[in-house]
Every structure is written in structure tokens, then in C-alpha cells.
Short mmCIF file of C-alpha atoms in Angstrom, two decimals:
data_model
loop_
_atom_site.label_atom_id
_atom_site.label_comp_id
_atom_site.label_asym_id
_atom_site.label_seq_id
_atom_site.Cartn_x
_atom_site.Cartn_y
_atom_site.Cartn_z
CA MET A 21 105.08 86.66 98.74
CA PRO A 22 108.39 85.43 99.27
CA ASN A 23 109.16 81.49 98.03
CA PRO A 24 111.93 79.46 99.91
CA PRO A 25 114.93 79.56 98.23
CA GLY A 26 115.33 76.69 95.27
CA THR A 27 111.70 76.45 94.69
CA SER A 28 110.90 76.27 91.01
CA ARG A 29 107.26 78.12 91.15
CA ALA A 30 109.31 81.41 92.29
CA GLU A 31 109.43 84.22 90.10
CA THR A 32 112.87 86.29 90.75
CA VAL A 33 111.40 89.82 91.61
CA SER A 34 112.41 92.63 89.31
CA ALA A 35 113.86 95.83 90.02
CA ARG A 36 110.69 97.57 89.33
CA LYS A 37 108.61 95.31 91.89
CA LEU A 38 111.57 95.80 94.49
CA ARG A 39 111.22 99.50 93.95
CA ALA A 40 107.55 99.62 94.57
CA MET A 41 107.88 97.51 97.32
CA ALA A 42 110.75 99.22 99.08
CA HIS A 43 108.29 102.30 99.95
CA PRO A 44 107.39 102.25 103.38
CA VAL A 45 103.78 103.68 102.62
CA ARG A 46 103.27 100.73 99.85
CA LEU A 47 104.29 98.40 102.41
CA ARG A 48 102.08 99.35 104.69
CA LEU A 49 99.33 99.45 102.07
CA GLU A 50 100.10 95.97 100.72
CA GLU A 51 99.84 94.65 104.47
CA ALA A 52 96.64 96.60 105.21
CA LEU A 53 95.04 95.07 102.01
CA GLY A 54 96.15 91.34 102.68
CA ARG A 55 94.56 91.84 106.07
CA ARG A 56 91.37 92.94 104.12
CA GLY A 57 91.52 90.60 101.19
CA PHE A 58 89.85 93.22 98.96
CA ALA A 59 89.54 97.19 99.70
CA ARG A 60 88.89 100.47 97.93
CA ALA A 61 91.37 103.46 98.39
CA ALA A 62 89.25 104.89 100.74
CA ASP A 63 88.96 101.93 102.97
CA LEU A 64 92.70 101.66 103.06
CA ALA A 65 93.11 105.70 103.32
CA ALA A 66 90.89 105.25 106.67
CA ASP A 67 92.92 102.01 107.72
CA LEU A 68 96.18 103.48 107.49
CA ASP A 69 95.19 107.54 108.14
CA LEU A 70 96.59 108.70 104.81
CA PRO A 71 94.93 110.90 102.56
CA ALA A 72 92.79 109.12 99.68
CA ASN A 73 94.92 110.81 97.07
CA GLN A 74 98.30 109.85 98.52
CA VAL A 75 96.79 105.92 99.05
CA SER A 76 95.47 106.39 95.03
CA PHE A 77 98.95 107.20 93.77
CA HIS A 78 100.72 104.50 95.46
CA LEU A 79 98.00 101.82 94.70
CA ARG A 80 98.69 102.67 91.13
CA VAL A 81 102.60 102.03 91.67
CA LEU A 82 101.75 98.80 93.28
CA ALA A 83 99.18 98.02 90.19
CA ASP A 84 101.97 99.04 87.78
CA ALA A 85 104.34 96.52 89.40
CA GLY A 86 102.08 93.62 89.36
CA LEU A 87 101.81 93.53 93.10
CA ILE A 88 98.38 94.29 93.32
CA GLU A 89 95.42 93.77 90.80
CA GLU A 90 91.78 95.40 90.32
CA ALA A 91 88.88 93.02 91.59
CA PRO A 92 86.25 93.80 89.63
CA GLU A 93 83.87 91.25 90.65
CA LYS A 94 83.90 92.77 94.30
CA ALA A 95 83.15 96.33 92.71
CA ARG A 96 79.66 97.98 93.34
CA ASP A 97 79.58 99.31 89.57
CA ARG A 98 82.15 99.95 86.61
CA ARG A 99 83.52 102.99 88.08
CA ASP A 100 84.29 101.40 91.56
CA ARG A 101 87.79 100.49 91.97
CA VAL A 102 88.44 97.34 94.44
CA TRP A 103 92.16 96.11 95.08
CA THR A 104 93.57 92.91 96.15
CA ARG A 105 96.79 91.11 96.25
CA ALA A 106 97.98 89.49 93.12
CA LYS A 107 98.42 85.91 93.75
CA GLN A 108 102.14 85.11 92.90
CA THR A 109 105.19 83.68 94.59
CA TRP A 110 108.51 85.14 94.36
CA GLU A 111 112.09 85.26 95.84
CA LEU A 112 114.44 88.09 96.09
CA GLY A 113 117.13 86.54 94.26
CA SER A 114 119.48 83.90 94.14
CA PRO A 115 122.84 83.10 92.69
CA GLU A 116 121.45 81.93 89.62
CA HIS A 117 119.30 84.91 89.33
CA PRO A 118 120.67 87.73 91.42
CA MET A 119 118.37 90.72 92.44
CA GLU A 120 118.12 93.22 90.17
CA ASP A 121 118.30 96.14 92.61
CA GLU A 122 120.20 95.40 95.95
CA GLN A 123 119.26 98.55 97.65
CA ALA A 124 115.82 98.06 97.11
CA GLY A 125 116.16 94.61 97.99
CA THR A 126 117.77 95.24 101.32
CA ALA A 127 115.20 97.52 102.15
CA VAL A 128 112.58 94.90 101.32
CA ILE A 129 114.19 92.32 103.70
CA ARG A 130 114.21 94.82 106.31
CA ALA A 131 110.84 95.54 105.99
CA LEU A 132 109.97 91.74 105.87
CA ALA A 133 111.87 91.19 108.85
CA ALA A 134 110.12 94.09 110.62
CA GLN A 135 106.94 92.39 109.91
CA HIS A 136 108.24 89.12 111.25
CA HIS A 137 109.42 90.77 114.45
CA ASP A 138 105.92 92.17 115.10
CA LEU A 139 104.35 88.85 114.50
CA VAL A 140 106.49 87.37 116.85
CA GLN A 141 106.11 90.23 119.33
CA ARG A 142 101.89 89.29 118.84
CA ILE A 143 102.48 85.63 119.48
CA ILE A 144 104.56 86.63 122.39
CA ALA A 145 101.83 88.85 123.97
CA TRP A 146 99.38 86.15 123.35
CA ALA A 147 100.89 82.72 124.23
CA PRO A 148 100.79 83.54 128.02
CA GLU A 149 97.23 83.93 127.76
CA TYR A 150 96.56 80.67 126.26
CA SER A 151 99.11 78.75 127.87
CA SER A 152 97.81 79.63 131.43
CA GLY A 153 94.11 78.92 130.24
CA ARG A 154 93.03 82.43 130.65
CA ALA A 155 92.18 82.34 126.91
CA ALA A 156 90.20 79.98 124.71
CA GLY A 157 90.85 79.61 121.12
CA VAL A 158 94.37 79.11 118.78
CA HIS A 159 95.62 82.17 117.58
CA GLY A 160 98.98 81.24 116.83
CA THR A 161 101.97 79.04 117.56
CA PHE A 162 105.75 79.09 118.02
CA ASN A 163 107.41 75.81 117.10
CA GLN A 164 111.13 75.45 116.61
CA TYR A 165 112.56 72.38 115.02
CA ALA A 166 116.64 71.30 114.63
CA LEU A 167 117.25 69.22 111.88
CA TRP A 168 120.21 67.85 110.45
CA LEU A 169 120.16 68.21 106.85
CA ASP A 170 122.11 68.74 103.38
CA GLU A 171 121.24 71.33 101.21
CA GLU A 172 119.58 69.55 98.71
CA GLN A 173 117.39 67.93 101.45
CA PHE A 174 116.62 71.34 102.99
CA THR A 175 115.48 72.42 99.58
CA ARG A 176 113.45 69.63 99.15
CA MET A 177 111.78 69.84 102.51
CA LEU A 178 110.97 73.75 101.63
CA GLU A 179 109.29 72.94 98.42
CA ARG A 180 106.84 70.23 100.17
CA ILE A 181 106.10 72.99 102.61
CA GLY A 182 105.42 75.23 100.06
CA SER A 183 103.15 72.84 98.24
CA VAL A 184 101.43 72.56 101.63
CA VAL A 185 100.75 76.09 101.82
CA GLU A 186 99.50 76.36 98.40
CA GLU A 187 96.76 73.63 98.71
CA PHE A 188 95.34 75.53 101.74
CA ARG A 189 96.00 79.23 100.24
CA ASP A 190 92.82 79.63 98.58
CA LEU A 191 90.04 77.73 100.47
CA ASN A 192 88.49 80.61 101.71
CA GLU A 193 87.81 83.82 100.18
CA PRO A 194 88.65 86.85 102.70
CA GLY A 195 86.04 87.74 104.89
CA ALA A 196 84.55 84.13 104.59
CA ALA A 197 82.34 82.95 107.63
CA GLY A 198 84.51 81.49 110.13
CA ALA A 199 87.55 82.14 108.42
CA ARG A 200 90.51 84.31 109.82
CA ARG A 201 93.51 85.46 108.23
CA TRP A 202 96.79 83.75 109.48
CA ARG A 203 100.28 85.10 109.36
CA MET A 204 102.49 82.56 108.65
CA ASP A 205 106.56 83.20 108.58
CA LEU A 206 108.90 80.61 107.88
CA ILE A 207 112.12 81.18 109.07
CA ALA A 208 115.21 79.17 109.08
CA ALA A 209 119.07 79.21 109.45
CA ASP A 210 121.58 76.83 109.33
CA ASP A 211 124.69 77.20 112.23
CA GLU A 212 127.13 78.96 109.57
CA ILE A 213 125.42 82.27 109.20
#
């Protein structure tokens, strides 16, 4: 997952990972795997209506890049391959550690923006139902804040937000009773860009 700029826990993503993430099928697989938590190639093939051999190939590429990993504790036997997303925090690059493949990095940024757009569209569709009282249960939020901060203060705030997310990230296994997968995107920009 991308990490806020300036945080110390983030790994600058390698060109190999960027190229693995930049492929549209692999992006869809990673998102589908994130929704399920754990899955077999056949499950993901059915979810995405893709041939199982194509899914297996792309899963191997994602695994070779370190973006997903096997979850043997979820397997039925030694031959059963169950996959999960690797727990990692990464950033695309920074002035101190520029990304190794700008073309692949730009493709990843565009894909992340498309996922963000999808998330916003789902909230837009749900919010009137909730706000009008026709639907109960919180399924999203759309908050906006305006802050006057210098760059160091902004970076410090992002680090604290990241710490809170890390604290809550592993409270439940995927599929745990009562737990739902929440997709949270944090987007911020100053008035200079």
C-alpha cells in the first residue's frame, strides 16, 4: 500500500514491483485479492471472469515481485496454493529516492487514481440513502478538512495518521465475523499544485 510521503517506514518501490503493478490484469487481481483477503487462483479467475491459467501466471508475477505471498495456513493440503497480499508499506518515490521506472510509476499512479475515483463514486451513490434515513449502517465517509501547515507539520500529521492505521490494520482476519473490508484513501494537496 502506498505510504504518506516522508514517513520512515515506507520502502521505495522497486522498478520490478512497479512493472508488476502497472499491468491492468495484475491490478485487478490485487484488488480482488484484497477484497477476499485470501484466495486461490480459481477463485480469482471466477471473480474476474478470466482463464485460470492467465490468473496463475499473473499471480506468479505478483509473488515474484513480493506484492503477494502464499498463505499455507489457509491451504487444504500441501498442493493447495492460497494467496494473500503482502503486508508492506511503500511509496512510489521521493526527491531523495526517485522511482526507478517513471513510466510504470505513472501507470500505477493512474490506476490508484482510478481506484480512488471508484471509491468516491460508491460513496456518492450511498451517501444520499444514509443521509436521508433510507439506509442504516455506516458504509463510508466523505470528510474534508482545510489546514494551514508547513511541510514538516504536514509530514508529522501523515506519520501519525499512518500509525493509527497500522494500529487498526491487523485487528481482524479477512472474513472475521462482523468485520467488513474498509477501503480508505487519504488524498491531500496544497494550493500550489
